[in-house]
């Protein structure tokens, strides 16, 4: 009583709208539906292959035939989109990622199977080279004859003699991927994915002007209807750890800090990255990782006039799974809370290893 008498606004009660489920539902401003989730799928050459990914409980490397079964199930349960990642055998890797251009690789094969089976989901492909290069970087490396940069021995190379003597490891952050060579290759790889049936191409390598090159390549090949979802704002993050284990894409030396973004920078750089991609023709932009970058997501989605996606990456999923397995959190409630946070921060949709689980939880 004393409190309300001294309160400057005695008629305002914030708790009034929180009184019941009906009232809370009436005024909720953020909603989730199956259409908001995109499921990542790891595909690998072979048949009848289903390998659990230890760091990502509930996720598997699948051969194209089993990936098709999985896609049929996803479609039946109401998922609207998936994104394919290729897992490449060491024998198929080389310094420039040539296997990415093999129309019979696991990604292209899965795309064709899905199209032939009439899977009614959007097929998104991750467009990068780290899955395909022996060194694990996101494109061919810069002129290896640059004497100022010592080069380590590359592993997994077939045939050809190495051009350079072995050298001590790179200093962290020194690796340079050849930007021009990479974006020209990306345009070709995008056309290959489009031919195999991809609806949406998602370049994830953080090369400058990749989106423009891909748009040009697609249009020149008659694919002006294919959508580009750019990983426009992608940070050099340790939260990709489990993914790299899942796909065997940990760089053999150095790191990705000469192309992925530095998390000490702020929203202005992020907005610039996103705006540039929009100018080059990106239809949708993405911010990645998710939870640690909600501030960036908010700023980018406010700044750019295209839909904005969030990627809840492998390390975020692994943390939640580990906490749930330890009995420390209520997994469903925590994941729901985070998914609403992505939407609240401006995400039109979310790429997440929880996609299938979300469909189940939402239908309960
Ligand atoms: C490929 C790529 C990565 C992820 C998506 N595409 C790894 C990386 O950049 O090292 C990470 C996804 C995840 O962690 O779930 N460039």
mmCIF file of C-alpha atoms and ligand atoms in Angstrom:
data_model
loop_
_atom_site.group_PDB
_atom_site.id
_atom_site.type_symbol
_atom_site.label_atom_id
_atom_site.label_comp_id
_atom_site.label_asym_id
_atom_site.label_seq_id
_atom_site.Cartn_x
_atom_site.Cartn_y
_atom_site.Cartn_z
ATOM 1 C CA UNK A 1 0.000 0.000 0.000
ATOM 2 C CA UNK A 2 2.708 2.379 0.973
ATOM 3 C CA UNK A 3 4.544 1.533 -2.232
ATOM 4 C CA UNK A 4 1.602 2.203 -4.519
ATOM 5 C CA UNK A 5 0.845 5.460 -2.781
ATOM 6 C CA UNK A 6 4.356 6.703 -3.366
ATOM 7 C CA UNK A 7 4.531 5.270 -6.885
ATOM 8 C CA UNK A 8 4.401 7.990 -9.510
ATOM 9 C CA UNK A 9 2.148 5.871 -11.824
ATOM 10 C CA UNK A 10 -0.183 3.944 -9.525
ATOM 11 C CA UNK A 11 -2.556 2.868 -12.339
ATOM 12 C CA UNK A 12 0.111 1.158 -14.416
ATOM 13 C CA UNK A 13 0.628 -2.507 -13.702
ATOM 14 C CA UNK A 14 3.070 -4.222 -16.053
ATOM 15 C CA UNK A 15 1.993 -7.582 -14.707
ATOM 16 C CA UNK A 16 -1.612 -7.113 -15.956
ATOM 17 C CA UNK A 17 -0.803 -8.572 -19.394
ATOM 18 C CA UNK A 18 1.143 -11.482 -17.907
ATOM 19 C CA UNK A 19 -1.734 -12.813 -15.862
ATOM 20 C CA UNK A 20 -2.809 -15.776 -17.995
ATOM 21 C CA UNK A 21 -1.826 -17.901 -20.959
ATOM 22 C CA UNK A 22 -4.605 -16.327 -22.976
ATOM 23 C CA UNK A 23 -3.376 -12.819 -22.310
ATOM 24 C CA UNK A 24 0.261 -13.713 -22.861
ATOM 25 C CA UNK A 25 -0.603 -15.382 -26.176
ATOM 26 C CA UNK A 26 -2.711 -12.419 -27.205
ATOM 27 C CA UNK A 27 0.184 -9.993 -26.934
ATOM 28 C CA UNK A 28 3.106 -12.201 -27.942
ATOM 29 C CA UNK A 29 5.134 -10.453 -30.631
ATOM 30 C CA UNK A 30 7.452 -13.233 -31.752
ATOM 31 C CA UNK A 31 6.309 -16.527 -33.218
ATOM 32 C CA UNK A 32 7.902 -19.687 -34.512
ATOM 33 C CA UNK A 33 6.634 -22.006 -37.219
ATOM 34 C CA UNK A 34 8.151 -24.929 -39.150
ATOM 35 C CA UNK A 35 8.849 -22.545 -42.033
ATOM 36 C CA UNK A 36 11.405 -20.740 -39.889
ATOM 37 C CA UNK A 37 13.929 -23.581 -39.779
ATOM 38 C CA UNK A 38 16.512 -24.917 -42.189
ATOM 39 C CA UNK A 39 18.126 -28.282 -41.514
ATOM 40 C CA UNK A 40 21.813 -28.853 -42.293
ATOM 41 C CA UNK A 41 22.650 -32.225 -43.842
ATOM 42 C CA UNK A 42 26.114 -33.753 -44.231
ATOM 43 C CA UNK A 43 26.483 -35.895 -47.319
ATOM 44 C CA UNK A 44 29.310 -38.183 -48.244
ATOM 45 C CA UNK A 45 30.062 -40.423 -51.203
ATOM 46 C CA UNK A 46 29.024 -44.058 -50.766
ATOM 47 C CA UNK A 47 25.990 -46.196 -50.269
ATOM 48 C CA UNK A 48 23.986 -47.115 -47.236
ATOM 49 C CA UNK A 49 26.338 -45.058 -45.100
ATOM 50 C CA UNK A 50 25.126 -43.452 -41.884
ATOM 51 C CA UNK A 51 27.957 -42.330 -39.623
ATOM 52 C CA UNK A 52 27.104 -40.609 -36.366
ATOM 53 C CA UNK A 53 28.964 -37.352 -35.769
ATOM 54 C CA UNK A 54 30.229 -37.681 -32.232
ATOM 55 C CA UNK A 55 30.524 -33.969 -31.499
ATOM 56 C CA UNK A 56 27.008 -33.343 -32.818
ATOM 57 C CA UNK A 57 24.716 -35.825 -31.076
ATOM 58 C CA UNK A 58 21.830 -36.827 -33.353
ATOM 59 C CA UNK A 59 23.584 -35.685 -36.540
ATOM 60 C CA UNK A 60 25.000 -38.020 -39.184
ATOM 61 C CA UNK A 61 27.140 -38.175 -42.273
ATOM 62 C CA UNK A 62 24.859 -39.767 -44.863
ATOM 63 C CA UNK A 63 25.437 -41.239 -48.286
ATOM 64 C CA UNK A 64 23.157 -39.739 -50.959
ATOM 65 C CA UNK A 65 20.717 -42.682 -50.893
ATOM 66 C CA UNK A 66 20.155 -42.375 -47.151
ATOM 67 C CA UNK A 67 20.142 -38.585 -47.374
ATOM 68 C CA UNK A 68 17.174 -38.969 -49.708
ATOM 69 C CA UNK A 69 15.331 -41.054 -47.087
ATOM 70 C CA UNK A 70 16.083 -38.377 -44.533
ATOM 71 C CA UNK A 71 14.832 -35.637 -46.856
ATOM 72 C CA UNK A 72 11.596 -37.531 -47.507
ATOM 73 C CA UNK A 73 11.035 -37.759 -43.778
ATOM 74 C CA UNK A 74 11.823 -34.080 -43.254
ATOM 75 C CA UNK A 75 9.411 -33.059 -46.004
ATOM 76 C CA UNK A 76 6.705 -35.318 -44.580
ATOM 77 C CA UNK A 77 7.125 -33.709 -41.185
ATOM 78 C CA UNK A 78 6.739 -30.211 -42.580
ATOM 79 C CA UNK A 79 10.249 -28.863 -42.966
ATOM 80 C CA UNK A 80 10.552 -26.430 -45.862
ATOM 81 C CA UNK A 81 14.283 -26.184 -46.522
ATOM 82 C CA UNK A 82 17.588 -27.951 -46.042
ATOM 83 C CA UNK A 83 21.218 -27.037 -46.614
ATOM 84 C CA UNK A 84 23.749 -29.538 -47.930
ATOM 85 C CA UNK A 85 27.375 -29.799 -46.836
ATOM 86 C CA UNK A 86 29.750 -32.127 -48.617
ATOM 87 C CA UNK A 87 32.070 -34.390 -46.640
ATOM 88 C CA UNK A 88 34.961 -35.368 -48.851
ATOM 89 C CA UNK A 89 37.269 -38.380 -48.588
ATOM 90 C CA UNK A 90 40.942 -37.451 -48.160
ATOM 91 C CA UNK A 91 41.697 -39.133 -51.506
ATOM 92 C CA UNK A 92 39.384 -36.735 -53.284
ATOM 93 C CA UNK A 93 41.004 -33.590 -51.886
ATOM 94 C CA UNK A 94 43.648 -31.501 -53.603
ATOM 95 C CA UNK A 95 45.098 -28.005 -53.296
ATOM 96 C CA UNK A 96 42.425 -26.329 -55.373
ATOM 97 C CA UNK A 97 39.394 -28.367 -54.365
ATOM 98 C CA UNK A 98 38.828 -29.951 -57.783
ATOM 99 C CA UNK A 99 36.311 -32.515 -56.492
ATOM 100 C CA UNK A 100 33.872 -29.652 -55.926
ATOM 101 C CA UNK A 101 33.527 -29.599 -59.730
ATOM 102 C CA UNK A 102 32.770 -33.291 -60.079
ATOM 103 C CA UNK A 103 29.088 -33.562 -61.015
ATOM 104 C CA UNK A 104 29.049 -36.949 -59.305
ATOM 105 C CA UNK A 105 30.184 -35.697 -55.910
ATOM 106 C CA UNK A 106 27.914 -36.296 -52.935
ATOM 107 C CA UNK A 107 26.292 -32.842 -52.990
ATOM 108 C CA UNK A 108 25.363 -32.943 -56.680
ATOM 109 C CA UNK A 109 24.214 -36.549 -56.451
ATOM 110 C CA UNK A 110 21.956 -35.785 -53.500
ATOM 111 C CA UNK A 111 20.507 -32.751 -55.289
ATOM 112 C CA UNK A 112 19.629 -34.840 -58.319
ATOM 113 C CA UNK A 113 18.119 -37.625 -56.217
ATOM 114 C CA UNK A 114 15.975 -35.099 -54.352
ATOM 115 C CA UNK A 115 14.820 -33.467 -57.567
ATOM 116 C CA UNK A 116 14.025 -36.779 -59.238
ATOM 117 C CA UNK A 117 12.090 -37.885 -56.163
ATOM 118 C CA UNK A 118 10.118 -34.642 -56.176
ATOM 119 C CA UNK A 119 11.108 -33.643 -52.654
ATOM 120 C CA UNK A 120 9.083 -30.509 -52.008
ATOM 121 C CA UNK A 121 11.632 -28.580 -49.977
ATOM 122 C CA UNK A 122 14.005 -25.807 -50.928
ATOM 123 C CA UNK A 123 17.466 -27.182 -51.630
ATOM 124 C CA UNK A 124 20.216 -24.889 -50.366
ATOM 125 C CA UNK A 125 23.885 -25.648 -50.967
ATOM 126 C CA UNK A 126 26.804 -24.376 -48.919
ATOM 127 C CA UNK A 127 29.233 -23.029 -51.500
ATOM 128 C CA UNK A 128 32.825 -23.160 -50.344
ATOM 129 C CA UNK A 129 36.113 -24.995 -50.905
ATOM 130 C CA UNK A 130 37.217 -25.908 -47.398
ATOM 131 C CA UNK A 131 35.484 -29.280 -47.689
ATOM 132 C CA UNK A 132 37.416 -29.997 -50.881
ATOM 133 C CA UNK A 133 40.929 -28.626 -50.377
ATOM 134 C CA UNK A 134 43.730 -30.702 -48.881
ATOM 135 C CA UNK A 135 44.849 -27.725 -46.766
ATOM 136 C CA UNK A 136 41.295 -27.038 -45.545
ATOM 137 C CA UNK A 137 41.208 -23.373 -46.492
ATOM 138 C CA UNK A 138 38.222 -21.885 -48.285
ATOM 139 C CA UNK A 139 39.890 -21.595 -51.690
ATOM 140 C CA UNK A 140 43.216 -22.046 -53.470
ATOM 141 C CA UNK A 141 46.068 -20.292 -51.692
ATOM 142 C CA UNK A 142 47.842 -17.226 -53.016
ATOM 143 C CA UNK A 143 50.955 -17.494 -55.118
ATOM 144 C CA UNK A 144 52.859 -20.135 -53.198
ATOM 145 C CA UNK A 145 56.144 -18.828 -54.593
ATOM 146 C CA UNK A 146 55.900 -15.723 -52.444
ATOM 147 C CA UNK A 147 59.172 -16.111 -50.559
ATOM 148 C CA UNK A 148 58.099 -13.746 -47.814
ATOM 149 C CA UNK A 149 55.564 -16.290 -46.655
ATOM 150 C CA UNK A 150 57.059 -19.587 -45.578
ATOM 151 C CA UNK A 151 54.908 -22.526 -46.548
ATOM 152 C CA UNK A 152 54.364 -25.712 -44.680
ATOM 153 C CA UNK A 153 54.166 -29.111 -46.292
ATOM 154 C CA UNK A 154 50.694 -29.859 -47.542
ATOM 155 C CA UNK A 155 49.157 -33.192 -46.767
ATOM 156 C CA UNK A 156 46.800 -35.290 -48.826
ATOM 157 C CA UNK A 157 48.109 -34.198 -52.232
ATOM 158 C CA UNK A 158 48.107 -36.798 -54.963
ATOM 159 C CA UNK A 159 50.464 -37.234 -57.898
ATOM 160 C CA UNK A 160 52.186 -33.981 -58.724
ATOM 161 C CA UNK A 161 55.397 -32.888 -57.113
ATOM 162 C CA UNK A 162 55.145 -30.165 -54.543
ATOM 163 C CA UNK A 163 56.235 -26.806 -55.824
ATOM 164 C CA UNK A 164 57.760 -25.629 -52.606
ATOM 165 C CA UNK A 165 60.144 -26.749 -49.955
ATOM 166 C CA UNK A 166 58.641 -27.573 -46.605
ATOM 167 C CA UNK A 167 58.798 -24.784 -44.093
ATOM 168 C CA UNK A 168 57.800 -24.041 -40.540
ATOM 169 C CA UNK A 169 54.137 -23.539 -39.851
ATOM 170 C CA UNK A 170 52.452 -20.328 -40.799
ATOM 171 C CA UNK A 171 52.058 -17.769 -38.132
ATOM 172 C CA UNK A 172 48.450 -17.588 -37.113
ATOM 173 C CA UNK A 173 46.418 -15.303 -39.378
ATOM 174 C CA UNK A 174 48.959 -15.273 -42.204
ATOM 175 C CA UNK A 175 47.225 -17.603 -44.625
ATOM 176 C CA UNK A 176 45.961 -15.869 -47.688
ATOM 177 C CA UNK A 177 43.417 -17.430 -49.972
ATOM 178 C CA UNK A 178 43.562 -16.248 -53.583
ATOM 179 C CA UNK A 179 40.441 -14.106 -53.778
ATOM 180 C CA UNK A 180 40.106 -13.765 -57.545
ATOM 181 C CA UNK A 181 40.838 -17.409 -58.301
ATOM 182 C CA UNK A 182 38.378 -18.481 -55.631
ATOM 183 C CA UNK A 183 35.461 -16.358 -56.756
ATOM 184 C CA UNK A 184 35.877 -17.480 -60.366
ATOM 185 C CA UNK A 185 35.746 -21.086 -59.184
ATOM 186 C CA UNK A 186 32.787 -20.349 -56.923
ATOM 187 C CA UNK A 187 30.803 -19.076 -59.909
ATOM 188 C CA UNK A 188 31.434 -22.377 -61.679
ATOM 189 C CA UNK A 189 30.584 -24.460 -58.643
ATOM 190 C CA UNK A 190 27.350 -22.490 -58.235
ATOM 191 C CA UNK A 191 26.325 -23.311 -61.798
ATOM 192 C CA UNK A 192 27.023 -26.980 -61.147
ATOM 193 C CA UNK A 193 24.789 -26.905 -58.068
ATOM 194 C CA UNK A 194 22.090 -25.099 -60.010
ATOM 195 C CA UNK A 195 22.234 -27.686 -62.778
ATOM 196 C CA UNK A 196 21.880 -30.459 -60.222
ATOM 197 C CA UNK A 197 18.795 -28.827 -58.755
ATOM 198 C CA UNK A 198 19.801 -26.373 -56.021
ATOM 199 C CA UNK A 199 17.236 -23.625 -55.457
ATOM 200 C CA UNK A 200 19.411 -21.434 -53.257
ATOM 201 C CA UNK A 201 23.178 -20.986 -53.365
ATOM 202 C CA UNK A 202 24.852 -20.046 -50.093
ATOM 203 C CA UNK A 203 28.467 -18.875 -50.440
ATOM 204 C CA UNK A 204 30.180 -19.257 -47.060
ATOM 205 C CA UNK A 205 33.828 -18.516 -47.778
ATOM 206 C CA UNK A 206 33.934 -14.754 -47.022
ATOM 207 C CA UNK A 207 35.748 -13.935 -50.257
ATOM 208 C CA UNK A 208 35.349 -10.359 -51.432
ATOM 209 C CA UNK A 209 32.987 -9.947 -54.397
ATOM 210 C CA UNK A 210 31.984 -13.612 -54.353
ATOM 211 C CA UNK A 211 28.296 -12.750 -54.569
ATOM 212 C CA UNK A 212 28.767 -10.604 -57.682
ATOM 213 C CA UNK A 213 30.819 -13.296 -59.392
ATOM 214 C CA UNK A 214 28.286 -15.989 -58.530
ATOM 215 C CA UNK A 215 25.338 -13.856 -59.682
ATOM 216 C CA UNK A 216 27.070 -13.225 -62.998
ATOM 217 C CA UNK A 217 27.967 -16.877 -63.419
ATOM 218 C CA UNK A 218 24.441 -18.059 -62.652
ATOM 219 C CA UNK A 219 22.802 -15.504 -64.918
ATOM 220 C CA UNK A 220 25.169 -16.250 -67.804
ATOM 221 C CA UNK A 221 24.218 -19.920 -67.511
ATOM 222 C CA UNK A 222 20.513 -19.103 -67.595
ATOM 223 C CA UNK A 223 19.939 -19.479 -63.858
ATOM 224 C CA UNK A 224 18.740 -15.998 -63.040
ATOM 225 C CA UNK A 225 15.950 -17.510 -60.934
ATOM 226 C CA UNK A 226 18.363 -19.082 -58.424
ATOM 227 C CA UNK A 227 18.472 -17.314 -55.082
ATOM 228 C CA UNK A 228 21.718 -16.261 -53.388
ATOM 229 C CA UNK A 229 21.782 -16.554 -49.622
ATOM 230 C CA UNK A 230 25.067 -14.969 -48.652
ATOM 231 C CA UNK A 231 26.977 -15.795 -45.492
ATOM 232 C CA UNK A 232 27.610 -12.049 -45.571
ATOM 233 C CA UNK A 233 28.512 -11.554 -41.935
ATOM 234 C CA UNK A 234 30.581 -14.493 -40.797
ATOM 235 C CA UNK A 235 33.034 -14.281 -37.950
ATOM 236 C CA UNK A 236 36.225 -16.248 -37.392
ATOM 237 C CA UNK A 237 34.711 -18.288 -34.588
ATOM 238 C CA UNK A 238 35.688 -21.149 -32.346
ATOM 239 C CA UNK A 239 32.050 -22.201 -32.317
ATOM 240 C CA UNK A 240 32.609 -23.949 -35.666
ATOM 241 C CA UNK A 241 34.726 -26.614 -33.981
ATOM 242 C CA UNK A 242 32.297 -29.551 -34.116
ATOM 243 C CA UNK A 243 31.371 -28.755 -37.728
ATOM 244 C CA UNK A 244 34.990 -28.908 -38.754
ATOM 245 C CA UNK A 245 35.285 -32.247 -37.055
ATOM 246 C CA UNK A 246 32.115 -33.408 -38.803
ATOM 247 C CA UNK A 247 33.356 -32.364 -42.224
ATOM 248 C CA UNK A 248 37.112 -32.732 -41.833
ATOM 249 C CA UNK A 249 37.653 -29.067 -42.701
ATOM 250 C CA UNK A 250 39.971 -27.957 -39.929
ATOM 251 C CA UNK A 251 42.716 -25.993 -41.702
ATOM 252 C CA UNK A 252 45.933 -28.035 -41.869
ATOM 253 C CA UNK A 253 47.845 -24.894 -40.928
ATOM 254 C CA UNK A 254 46.979 -21.335 -39.996
ATOM 255 C CA UNK A 255 43.425 -20.181 -39.437
ATOM 256 C CA UNK A 256 40.680 -18.310 -41.242
ATOM 257 C CA UNK A 257 41.265 -14.882 -39.774
ATOM 258 C CA UNK A 258 42.491 -13.359 -43.029
ATOM 259 C CA UNK A 259 39.039 -13.829 -44.537
ATOM 260 C CA UNK A 260 36.483 -14.380 -41.774
ATOM 261 C CA UNK A 261 35.583 -11.389 -39.597
ATOM 262 C CA UNK A 262 37.256 -10.304 -36.376
ATOM 263 C CA UNK A 263 34.767 -10.411 -33.506
ATOM 264 C CA UNK A 264 36.382 -7.383 -31.899
ATOM 265 C CA UNK A 265 34.971 -5.182 -34.661
ATOM 266 C CA UNK A 266 31.451 -3.875 -34.393
ATOM 267 C CA UNK A 267 28.186 -3.540 -36.221
ATOM 268 C CA UNK A 268 29.440 -0.958 -38.727
ATOM 269 C CA UNK A 269 31.735 -3.464 -40.441
ATOM 270 C CA UNK A 270 28.923 -6.022 -40.366
ATOM 271 C CA UNK A 271 26.497 -3.622 -42.021
ATOM 272 C CA UNK A 272 29.077 -2.779 -44.670
ATOM 273 C CA UNK A 273 29.636 -6.469 -45.465
ATOM 274 C CA UNK A 274 25.906 -7.070 -45.740
ATOM 275 C CA UNK A 275 25.254 -3.947 -47.822
ATOM 276 C CA UNK A 276 28.019 -4.858 -50.263
ATOM 277 C CA UNK A 277 26.566 -8.301 -50.778
ATOM 278 C CA UNK A 278 23.116 -6.834 -51.316
ATOM 279 C CA UNK A 279 24.566 -4.469 -53.919
ATOM 280 C CA UNK A 280 26.225 -7.422 -55.634
ATOM 281 C CA UNK A 281 22.930 -9.265 -55.817
ATOM 282 C CA UNK A 282 22.454 -11.238 -52.602
ATOM 283 C CA UNK A 283 18.759 -11.955 -52.091
ATOM 284 C CA UNK A 284 19.159 -12.931 -48.443
ATOM 285 C CA UNK A 285 22.030 -12.289 -46.030
ATOM 286 C CA UNK A 286 23.086 -14.317 -43.028
ATOM 287 C CA UNK A 287 24.761 -13.580 -39.722
ATOM 288 C CA UNK A 288 26.885 -16.341 -38.232
ATOM 289 C CA UNK A 289 27.369 -17.605 -35.515
ATOM 290 C CA UNK A 290 24.064 -16.943 -33.787
ATOM 291 C CA UNK A 291 23.808 -16.541 -30.059
ATOM 292 C CA UNK A 292 27.018 -14.591 -29.459
ATOM 293 C CA UNK A 293 26.147 -12.204 -32.318
ATOM 294 C CA UNK A 294 22.557 -11.176 -31.618
ATOM 295 C CA UNK A 295 23.614 -7.523 -31.462
ATOM 296 C CA UNK A 296 25.033 -7.820 -34.974
ATOM 297 C CA UNK A 297 21.914 -9.596 -36.210
ATOM 298 C CA UNK A 298 19.753 -6.792 -34.853
ATOM 299 C CA UNK A 299 21.822 -4.070 -36.551
ATOM 300 C CA UNK A 300 22.197 -5.890 -39.861
ATOM 301 C CA UNK A 301 18.526 -6.816 -40.138
ATOM 302 C CA UNK A 302 17.580 -3.211 -39.423
ATOM 303 C CA UNK A 303 20.067 -1.880 -41.962
ATOM 304 C CA UNK A 304 19.591 -4.032 -45.046
ATOM 305 C CA UNK A 305 16.450 -4.213 -47.175
ATOM 306 C CA UNK A 306 16.558 -7.996 -47.654
ATOM 307 C CA UNK A 307 15.611 -10.917 -45.392
ATOM 308 C CA UNK A 308 18.220 -11.804 -42.825
ATOM 309 C CA UNK A 309 18.988 -15.338 -41.637
ATOM 310 C CA UNK A 310 20.756 -16.556 -38.504
ATOM 311 C CA UNK A 311 22.932 -19.653 -38.231
ATOM 312 C CA UNK A 312 22.954 -21.416 -34.895
ATOM 313 C CA UNK A 313 26.288 -23.134 -35.462
ATOM 314 C CA UNK A 314 27.667 -26.480 -34.421
ATOM 315 C CA UNK A 315 29.349 -25.292 -31.206
ATOM 316 C CA UNK A 316 26.118 -23.704 -30.001
ATOM 317 C CA UNK A 317 24.254 -26.957 -30.614
ATOM 318 C CA UNK A 318 26.993 -29.013 -28.951
ATOM 319 C CA UNK A 319 26.931 -26.796 -25.848
ATOM 320 C CA UNK A 320 23.190 -27.145 -25.471
ATOM 321 C CA UNK A 321 23.356 -30.907 -25.971
ATOM 322 C CA UNK A 322 26.132 -31.232 -23.418
ATOM 323 C CA UNK A 323 24.311 -29.105 -20.856
ATOM 324 C CA UNK A 324 21.118 -31.083 -21.420
ATOM 325 C CA UNK A 325 22.960 -34.415 -21.119
ATOM 326 C CA UNK A 326 24.469 -33.201 -17.850
ATOM 327 C CA UNK A 327 20.986 -32.438 -16.581
ATOM 328 C CA UNK A 328 21.883 -28.774 -16.171
ATOM 329 C CA UNK A 329 19.158 -27.311 -18.381
ATOM 330 C CA UNK A 330 15.729 -28.095 -19.764
ATOM 331 C CA UNK A 331 16.777 -28.548 -23.384
ATOM 332 C CA UNK A 332 13.434 -27.819 -25.022
ATOM 333 C CA UNK A 333 12.746 -24.690 -22.988
ATOM 334 C CA UNK A 334 16.248 -23.305 -23.519
ATOM 335 C CA UNK A 335 16.220 -23.977 -27.251
ATOM 336 C CA UNK A 336 12.770 -22.398 -27.594
ATOM 337 C CA UNK A 337 14.019 -19.318 -25.755
ATOM 338 C CA UNK A 338 17.045 -18.997 -28.038
ATOM 339 C CA UNK A 339 14.983 -19.491 -31.220
ATOM 340 C CA UNK A 340 12.657 -16.697 -30.137
ATOM 341 C CA UNK A 341 15.719 -14.537 -29.475
ATOM 342 C CA UNK A 342 16.905 -15.047 -33.063
ATOM 343 C CA UNK A 343 13.500 -14.069 -34.387
ATOM 344 C CA UNK A 344 13.269 -11.100 -32.020
ATOM 345 C CA UNK A 345 16.692 -9.918 -33.188
ATOM 346 C CA UNK A 346 15.433 -9.886 -36.763
ATOM 347 C CA UNK A 347 16.045 -13.335 -38.242
ATOM 348 C CA UNK A 348 13.557 -14.311 -40.942
ATOM 349 C CA UNK A 349 14.677 -17.905 -40.509
ATOM 350 C CA UNK A 350 17.258 -19.963 -38.687
ATOM 351 C CA UNK A 351 19.698 -22.605 -39.873
ATOM 352 C CA UNK A 352 19.963 -25.061 -37.008
ATOM 353 C CA UNK A 353 20.788 -28.655 -36.155
ATOM 354 C CA UNK A 354 17.622 -28.490 -34.041
ATOM 355 C CA UNK A 355 15.411 -28.028 -37.140
ATOM 356 C CA UNK A 356 13.751 -31.455 -37.020
ATOM 357 C CA UNK A 357 13.478 -31.345 -33.257
ATOM 358 C CA UNK A 358 11.838 -27.916 -33.475
ATOM 359 C CA UNK A 359 9.162 -29.291 -35.797
ATOM 360 C CA UNK A 360 8.362 -31.952 -33.193
ATOM 361 C CA UNK A 361 8.418 -29.517 -30.286
ATOM 362 C CA UNK A 362 6.215 -27.028 -32.141
ATOM 363 C CA UNK A 363 3.613 -29.691 -32.837
ATOM 364 C CA UNK A 364 3.374 -30.821 -29.195
HETATM 365 C C1 LIG B 1 32.351 -23.603 -44.566
HETATM 366 C C2 LIG B 1 31.418 -23.530 -43.412
HETATM 367 C C3 LIG B 1 31.690 -23.606 -42.031
HETATM 368 C C4 LIG B 1 30.458 -23.612 -41.391
HETATM 369 C C5 LIG B 1 29.483 -23.506 -42.375
HETATM 370 N N1 LIG B 1 30.092 -23.438 -43.619
HETATM 371 C C6 LIG B 1 32.955 -23.775 -41.286
HETATM 372 C C7 LIG B 1 33.986 -22.753 -41.304
HETATM 373 O O1 LIG B 1 33.823 -21.653 -41.830
HETATM 374 O O2 LIG B 1 35.042 -23.071 -40.783
HETATM 375 C C8 LIG B 1 30.231 -23.752 -39.906
HETATM 376 C C9 LIG B 1 28.920 -24.330 -39.525
HETATM 377 C C10 LIG B 1 28.823 -24.780 -38.108
HETATM 378 O O3 LIG B 1 29.745 -24.635 -37.297
HETATM 379 O O4 LIG B 1 27.753 -25.310 -37.775
HETATM 380 N N2 LIG B 1 33.102 -22.488 -44.834
#
